[in-house]
C-alpha cells in the first residue's frame, strides 16, 4: 500500500483538527470539574454520538469486520441483542440513579449506594482495565501501521500517544467527547464508500446470499443446536450470556460509556443519551459487519475473478483481523487511501481517549481524592487530573510494549473483562432495585462472581484456551466460553449478594433515596412531546430491533 | 467576519463541517491529478463530503 501526497495531507489535517479541538476547549477549563467532567453544557446529539463512539475503538471496527467474515450475519447479535436492549434499559431505568445521585462516576455511585470498600474494589479494577485497554488500542494501531504502511512501530506509538495526550491534556473530557463525535463521522463517512463500492462489486445482497453457506446469512435459524452454527452457541446461551449478562454488564455499568451520559446537560438529556445513541448503533452492522460478509463472499470460487483474498497468518490460516485493512487497500485508490487509514486511526484514537478520560476521572475522584487527599483545593485536583492524563498515557505506552512481548495479551484482557464486567451487573441490578441489598453483600458478591469466573475458565477448554485447573468440559468456541464464564460470574454474584445481604444490616431508607428504584420519585413525561419521553423512544427502538431480527432470522 | 468565524469555532458542528470541507478539497485535488481507473469513487466521495460539510456549517439549531 503506497500513499500519495494527498493521502498524507488527509492524515495531517486530521491530526491538526483533533489537537485544534483540544486548544479550543482549553480556554474553558478553569476547574477540576471542567477538566474531568464537562466545561460547557453539552447538547444531546454530542453526548449520544460520543456514547457510541467511545465504544467504536479498534476492537469494534476491526473485530466486528473480522467476526462478520468468520461468523457471518450472526455477528449482528452483538448489536441487536448485545447492545440495544441494554442501552434502552440504561436510559429508562438506570440513568435516573446515576444522574440523580449527583455521583461523578460509577464507583462513586457504588460508594453512595453501598460503601467505600465496594467503591475501592470497582475503582481499582476499572482503572487497571482502562490502562490495559488503552495500551492494547495503541499497540494495535502501531502494529497496523507497521504492517500496511511499513511505518516505524516506535514512532507510530509516540505520535499516536502524543496526539491523544495533547488534546486530552488541554481540553480534558469535553475535548475527548468532541473529538469522539468528529471521529464518529470520520469512521462512518470514511468507510461508507468502501461498503458501497464493495457491495456493488460483489453484485449486491442477493449474490452474497446465493454464494455463502446458509448458516452465514441467517441470524437465528441455525441456533437451535450449538453444532449447527459457526459460533458454536445455542440460542439460550446467547440470550442469557450475551443478551443479558455481558451486554447489560458492559452498557449499563462500564464507566467508559456511562460517563458520556452522565455529563449530559440535564436529567432528560442523560436519559435520552443512550436511547438516541441506540439508533446509529442499530445501523452500525452496515459499516462494520457487511464488509466482512462481502470479503468472505469474494473468496468463493464464483467470485475468484474479482482478485480479492483475505490475508493469511503465519500458520497459513485466514487472518480475519486484516480483512478491513486489506479491503481498503483493494478498493481505495491512491488519493482516497488516506481517508481509509484516517478512519482506522480515528477508531483507535477514539477508543484510547475514551479509556484515558475514564481512567482520569476514576483515579482522581475515586482513588486519589477518596483515599489519599480528601480536602485539597480544586486547583490541586485539576493539577492531579492533568498529571493523571500524562501518567495514563505513559502507562498505556508501557502496556502497548507489554502487548508486543506477549502475543496473547488481548485474549488475556478479554478474559479479565469477562471476570470483572460479568458479575458487576448483578451488583447494580440488586443495588438499584432491591433496597435490602447491603454493602457487605455487594462487596462479597463481586468477589464471589470474579472467583466463579476464574473457576469456570479453569475448568473449561475452548480453542485450546482455559482448563488450567482441570479440563472438565469442552466448549466449541472461545466466544461461547466467554458467555458461559460471564453467566456463571453473574449467578455467583447474584446469589452471594442475596445471601450476605439477608445476613447483614441494610442502610436506613433515608440514605437510599434517589439511589434505589422503590425509594425514588418517578419522573413524569406526560406533558412533553412523545419524542422527549425515553419510554416511548425505547419502545419504538425495541420494536425496530425485533423487526430487524425477524428480517434476518 | 474574522471575529464571527472565530466565535463559530466554539460550535462543534462548525468544526466538523470545516474538517470535512478541507478533506473534500484535498479529495478534489487528488481527483484532478489522478489517472487511476477508480477516480469516480474519489469524485463521489469528495462531493458527498462537500455536501455534508456545507450542511454542518450551515446548521445552527443543534448547538447551544
GROMACS .gro file of N, CA, C and O in nm, chain A residues 450-513:
model
  256
  450UNK      N    1  -1.620  -1.285   4.066
  450UNK     CA    2  -1.490  -1.290   3.999
  450UNK      C    3  -1.425  -1.428   4.019
  450UNK      O    4  -1.367  -1.483   3.924
  451UNK      N    5  -1.438  -1.484   4.139
  451UNK     CA    6  -1.381  -1.618   4.165
  451UNK      C    7  -1.452  -1.723   4.079
  451UNK      O    8  -1.388  -1.813   4.024
  452UNK      N    9  -1.587  -1.711   4.066
  452UNK     CA   10  -1.663  -1.807   3.986
  452UNK      C   11  -1.620  -1.799   3.840
  452UNK      O   12  -1.610  -1.902   3.772
  453UNK      N   13  -1.591  -1.677   3.793
  453UNK     CA   14  -1.545  -1.661   3.655
  453UNK      C   15  -1.412  -1.731   3.636
  453UNK      O   16  -1.392  -1.805   3.538
  454UNK      N   17  -1.320  -1.712   3.731
  454UNK     CA   18  -1.188  -1.775   3.722
  454UNK      C   19  -1.201  -1.928   3.726
  454UNK      O   20  -1.137  -2.000   3.649
  455UNK      N   21  -1.288  -1.977   3.813
  455UNK     CA   22  -1.309  -2.121   3.828
  455UNK      C   23  -1.366  -2.181   3.698
  455UNK      O   24  -1.320  -2.287   3.652
  456UNK      N   25  -1.465  -2.113   3.640
  456UNK     CA   26  -1.525  -2.163   3.515
  456UNK      C   27  -1.421  -2.166   3.404
  456UNK      O   28  -1.415  -2.263   3.327
  457UNK      N   29  -1.337  -2.063   3.399
  457UNK     CA   30  -1.233  -2.061   3.296
  457UNK      C   31  -1.133  -2.175   3.320
  457UNK      O   32  -1.086  -2.239   3.226
  458UNK      N   33  -1.104  -2.201   3.447
  458UNK     CA   34  -1.008  -2.307   3.480
  458UNK      C   35  -1.059  -2.447   3.455
  458UNK      O   36  -0.981  -2.541   3.445
  459UNK      N   37  -1.191  -2.461   3.443
  459UNK     CA   38  -1.249  -2.595   3.425
  459UNK      C   39  -1.303  -2.619   3.283
  459UNK      O   40  -1.351  -2.728   3.253
  460UNK      N   41  -1.299  -2.517   3.198
  460UNK     CA   42  -1.350  -2.536   3.060
  460UNK      C   43  -1.240  -2.508   2.958
  460UNK      O   44  -1.154  -2.423   2.979
  461UNK      N   45  -1.248  -2.581   2.847
  461UNK     CA   46  -1.149  -2.567   2.742
  461UNK      C   47  -1.218  -2.524   2.613
  461UNK      O   48  -1.316  -2.586   2.572
  462UNK      N   49  -1.167  -2.418   2.549
  462UNK     CA   50  -1.224  -2.374   2.421
  462UNK      C   51  -1.111  -2.326   2.332
  462UNK      O   52  -1.034  -2.239   2.371
  463UNK      N   53  -1.101  -2.383   2.213
  463UNK     CA   54  -0.996  -2.348   2.116
  463UNK      C   55  -0.858  -2.350   2.181
  463UNK      O   56  -0.776  -2.261   2.159
  464UNK      N   57  -0.835  -2.449   2.266
  464UNK     CA   58  -0.705  -2.466   2.331
  464UNK      C   59  -0.679  -2.375   2.449
  464UNK      O   60  -0.570  -2.375   2.506
  465UNK      N   61  -0.778  -2.293   2.485
  465UNK     CA   62  -0.756  -2.199   2.595
  465UNK      C   63  -0.842  -2.234   2.716
  465UNK      O   64  -0.954  -2.282   2.702
  466UNK      N   65  -0.790  -2.205   2.834
  466UNK     CA   66  -0.862  -2.232   2.959
  466UNK      C   67  -0.818  -2.365   3.017
  466UNK      O   68  -0.710  -2.416   2.985
  467UNK      N   69  -0.904  -2.424   3.104
  467UNK     CA   70  -0.881  -2.555   3.166
  467UNK      C   71  -0.747  -2.562   3.238
  467UNK      O   72  -0.682  -2.666   3.236
  468UNK      N   73  -0.707  -2.455   3.304
  468UNK     CA   74  -0.580  -2.456   3.376
  468UNK      C   75  -0.593  -2.525   3.512
  468UNK      O   76  -0.494  -2.550   3.579
  469UNK      N   77  -0.717  -2.559   3.553
  469UNK     CA   78  -0.734  -2.640   3.675
  469UNK      C   79  -0.754  -2.785   3.634
  469UNK      O   80  -0.677  -2.874   3.671
  470UNK      N   81  -0.856  -2.810   3.551
  470UNK     CA   82  -0.886  -2.946   3.504
  470UNK      C   83  -0.982  -2.935   3.385
  470UNK      O   84  -1.080  -2.859   3.390
  471UNK      N   85  -0.958  -3.010   3.277
  471UNK     CA   86  -1.048  -2.998   3.160
  471UNK      C   87  -1.182  -3.071   3.181
  471UNK      O   88  -1.204  -3.181   3.129
  472UNK      N   89  -1.270  -3.011   3.254
  472UNK     CA   90  -1.398  -3.074   3.288
  472UNK      C   91  -1.495  -3.075   3.170
  472UNK      O   92  -1.568  -3.170   3.150
  473UNK      N   93  -1.495  -2.968   3.091
  473UNK     CA   94  -1.587  -2.961   2.977
  473UNK      C   95  -1.520  -2.888   2.862
  473UNK      O   96  -1.437  -2.800   2.883
  474UNK      N   97  -1.558  -2.931   2.738
  474UNK     CA   98  -1.500  -2.863   2.621
  474UNK      C   99  -1.610  -2.782   2.551
  474UNK      O  100  -1.721  -2.830   2.532
  475UNK      N  101  -1.577  -2.657   2.516
  475UNK     CA  102  -1.673  -2.568   2.450
  475UNK      C  103  -1.619  -2.537   2.311
  475UNK      O  104  -1.498  -2.517   2.293
  476UNK      N  105  -1.713  -2.536   2.211
  476UNK     CA  106  -1.669  -2.525   2.070
  476UNK      C  107  -1.591  -2.396   2.040
  476UNK      O  108  -1.491  -2.399   1.972
  477UNK      N  109  -1.641  -2.285   2.089
  477UNK     CA  110  -1.571  -2.158   2.055
  477UNK      C  111  -1.533  -2.078   2.180
  477UNK      O  112  -1.596  -2.091   2.286
  478UNK      N  113  -1.432  -1.994   2.164
  478UNK     CA  114  -1.389  -1.907   2.274
  478UNK      C  115  -1.499  -1.810   2.313
  478UNK      O  116  -1.512  -1.773   2.430
  479UNK      N  117  -1.580  -1.772   2.214
  479UNK     CA  118  -1.688  -1.679   2.241
  479UNK      C  119  -1.794  -1.744   2.330
  479UNK      O  120  -1.843  -1.685   2.425
  480UNK      N  121  -1.824  -1.872   2.299
  480UNK     CA  122  -1.919  -1.947   2.381
  480UNK      C  123  -1.867  -1.960   2.524
  480UNK      O  124  -1.942  -1.947   2.622
  481UNK      N  125  -1.736  -1.982   2.537
  481UNK     CA  126  -1.674  -1.994   2.670
  481UNK      C  127  -1.690  -1.862   2.747
  481UNK      O  128  -1.723  -1.863   2.866
  482UNK      N  129  -1.668  -1.751   2.676
  482UNK     CA  130  -1.680  -1.619   2.743
  482UNK      C  131  -1.822  -1.596   2.794
  482UNK      O  132  -1.842  -1.544   2.904
  483UNK      N  133  -1.923  -1.639   2.714
  483UNK     CA  134  -2.063  -1.623   2.756
  483UNK      C  135  -2.091  -1.705   2.882
  483UNK      O  136  -2.159  -1.659   2.974
  484UNK      N  137  -2.037  -1.829   2.884
  484UNK     CA  138  -2.061  -1.916   2.999
  484UNK      C  139  -1.990  -1.862   3.124
  484UNK      O  140  -2.046  -1.860   3.233
  485UNK      N  141  -1.867  -1.813   3.106
  485UNK     CA  142  -1.792  -1.754   3.219
  485UNK      C  143  -1.871  -1.636   3.278
  485UNK      O  144  -1.892  -1.627   3.399
  486UNK      N  145  -1.917  -1.547   3.189
  486UNK     CA  146  -1.991  -1.430   3.236
  486UNK      C  147  -2.121  -1.471   3.307
  486UNK      O  148  -2.157  -1.414   3.410
  487UNK      N  149  -2.188  -1.573   3.253
  487UNK     CA  150  -2.314  -1.620   3.314
  487UNK      C  151  -2.289  -1.676   3.453
  487UNK      O  152  -2.363  -1.646   3.548
  488UNK      N  153  -2.184  -1.758   3.467
  488UNK     CA  154  -2.153  -1.816   3.598
  488UNK      C  155  -2.115  -1.707   3.699
  488UNK      O  156  -2.152  -1.711   3.816
  489UNK      N  157  -2.040  -1.608   3.649
  489UNK     CA  158  -1.998  -1.497   3.736
  489UNK      C  159  -2.119  -1.419   3.786
  489UNK      O  160  -2.130  -1.382   3.903
  490UNK      N  161  -2.213  -1.397   3.694
  490UNK     CA  162  -2.336  -1.323   3.729
  490UNK      C  163  -2.416  -1.400   3.835
  490UNK      O  164  -2.457  -1.343   3.937
  491UNK      N  165  -2.435  -1.530   3.810
  491UNK     CA  166  -2.517  -1.611   3.903
  491UNK      C  167  -2.450  -1.615   4.041
  491UNK      O  168  -2.516  -1.596   4.143
  492UNK      N  169  -2.317  -1.638   4.044
  492UNK     CA  170  -2.246  -1.646   4.172
  492UNK      C  171  -2.257  -1.513   4.248
  492UNK      O  172  -2.281  -1.511   4.370
  493UNK      N  173  -2.243  -1.402   4.176
  493UNK     CA  174  -2.254  -1.271   4.239
  493UNK      C  175  -2.395  -1.248   4.293
  493UNK      O  176  -2.414  -1.207   4.408
  494UNK      N  177  -2.492  -1.279   4.208
  494UNK     CA  178  -2.633  -1.257   4.244
  494UNK      C  179  -2.669  -1.334   4.372
  494UNK      O  180  -2.723  -1.277   4.468
  495UNK      N  181  -2.635  -1.464   4.374
  495UNK     CA  182  -2.672  -1.549   4.488
  495UNK      C  183  -2.597  -1.504   4.614
  495UNK      O  184  -2.656  -1.490   4.722
  496UNK      N  185  -2.465  -1.479   4.600
  496UNK     CA  186  -2.385  -1.438   4.717
  496UNK      C  187  -2.435  -1.304   4.774
  496UNK      O  188  -2.450  -1.289   4.896
  497UNK      N  189  -2.462  -1.208   4.684
  497UNK     CA  190  -2.509  -1.077   4.731
  497UNK      C  191  -2.641  -1.092   4.807
  497UNK      O  192  -2.661  -1.033   4.913
  498UNK      N  193  -2.727  -1.177   4.751
  498UNK     CA  194  -2.858  -1.202   4.813
  498UNK      C  195  -2.842  -1.260   4.954
  498UNK      O  196  -2.900  -1.209   5.051
  499UNK      N  197  -2.759  -1.365   4.964
  499UNK     CA  198  -2.744  -1.434   5.093
  499UNK      C  199  -2.677  -1.343   5.197
  499UNK      O  200  -2.726  -1.326   5.309
  500UNK      N  201  -2.564  -1.280   5.157
  500UNK     CA  202  -2.491  -1.195   5.253
  500UNK      C  203  -2.578  -1.075   5.293
  500UNK      O  204  -2.577  -1.033   5.410
  501UNK      N  205  -2.656  -1.021   5.198
  501UNK     CA  206  -2.742  -0.906   5.231
  501UNK      C  207  -2.847  -0.944   5.335
  501UNK      O  208  -2.877  -0.866   5.426
  502UNK      N  209  -2.901  -1.064   5.322
  502UNK     CA  210  -3.002  -1.108   5.418
  502UNK      C  211  -2.943  -1.131   5.557
  502UNK      O  212  -3.014  -1.127   5.657
  503UNK      N  213  -2.811  -1.155   5.562
  503UNK     CA  214  -2.745  -1.181   5.690
  503UNK      C  215  -2.688  -1.054   5.753
  503UNK      O  216  -2.638  -1.056   5.865
  504UNK      N  217  -2.687  -0.942   5.679
  504UNK     CA  218  -2.629  -0.818   5.732
  504UNK      C  219  -2.732  -0.705   5.732
  504UNK      O  220  -2.837  -0.716   5.670
  505UNK      N  221  -2.698  -0.596   5.801
  505UNK     CA  222  -2.794  -0.485   5.817
  505UNK      C  223  -2.791  -0.389   5.698
  505UNK      O  224  -2.684  -0.341   5.660
  506UNK      N  225  -2.909  -0.358   5.641
  506UNK     CA  226  -2.911  -0.263   5.529
  506UNK      C  227  -2.898  -0.118   5.577
  506UNK      O  228  -2.914  -0.090   5.696
  507UNK      N  229  -2.872  -0.027   5.483
  507UNK     CA  230  -2.865   0.116   5.515
  507UNK      C  231  -3.006   0.166   5.547
  507UNK      O  232  -3.104   0.114   5.491
  508UNK      N  233  -3.020   0.268   5.631
  508UNK     CA  234  -3.154   0.323   5.656
  508UNK      C  235  -3.214   0.377   5.525
  508UNK      O  236  -3.141   0.427   5.439
  509UNK      N  237  -3.346   0.368   5.513
  509UNK     CA  238  -3.413   0.409   5.388
  509UNK      C  239  -3.386   0.555   5.352
  509UNK      O  240  -3.376   0.590   5.235
  510UNK      N  241  -3.372   0.639   5.456
  510UNK     CA  242  -3.349   0.782   5.430
  510UNK      C  243  -3.220   0.804   5.350
  510UNK      O  244  -3.209   0.898   5.272
  511UNK      N  245  -3.122   0.716   5.371
  511UNK     CA  246  -2.992   0.732   5.299
  511UNK      C  247  -2.998   0.675   5.158
  511UNK      O  248  -2.904   0.690   5.081
  512UNK      N  249  -3.107   0.606   5.126
  512UNK     CA  250  -3.114   0.540   4.995
  512UNK      C  251  -3.204   0.612   4.895
  512UNK      O  252  -3.219   0.567   4.781
  513UNK      N  253  -3.262   0.725   4.938
  513UNK     CA  254  -3.349   0.800   4.845
  513UNK      C  255  -3.267   0.853   4.727
  513UNK      O  256  -3.160   0.907   4.745
   0.00000   0.00000   0.00000
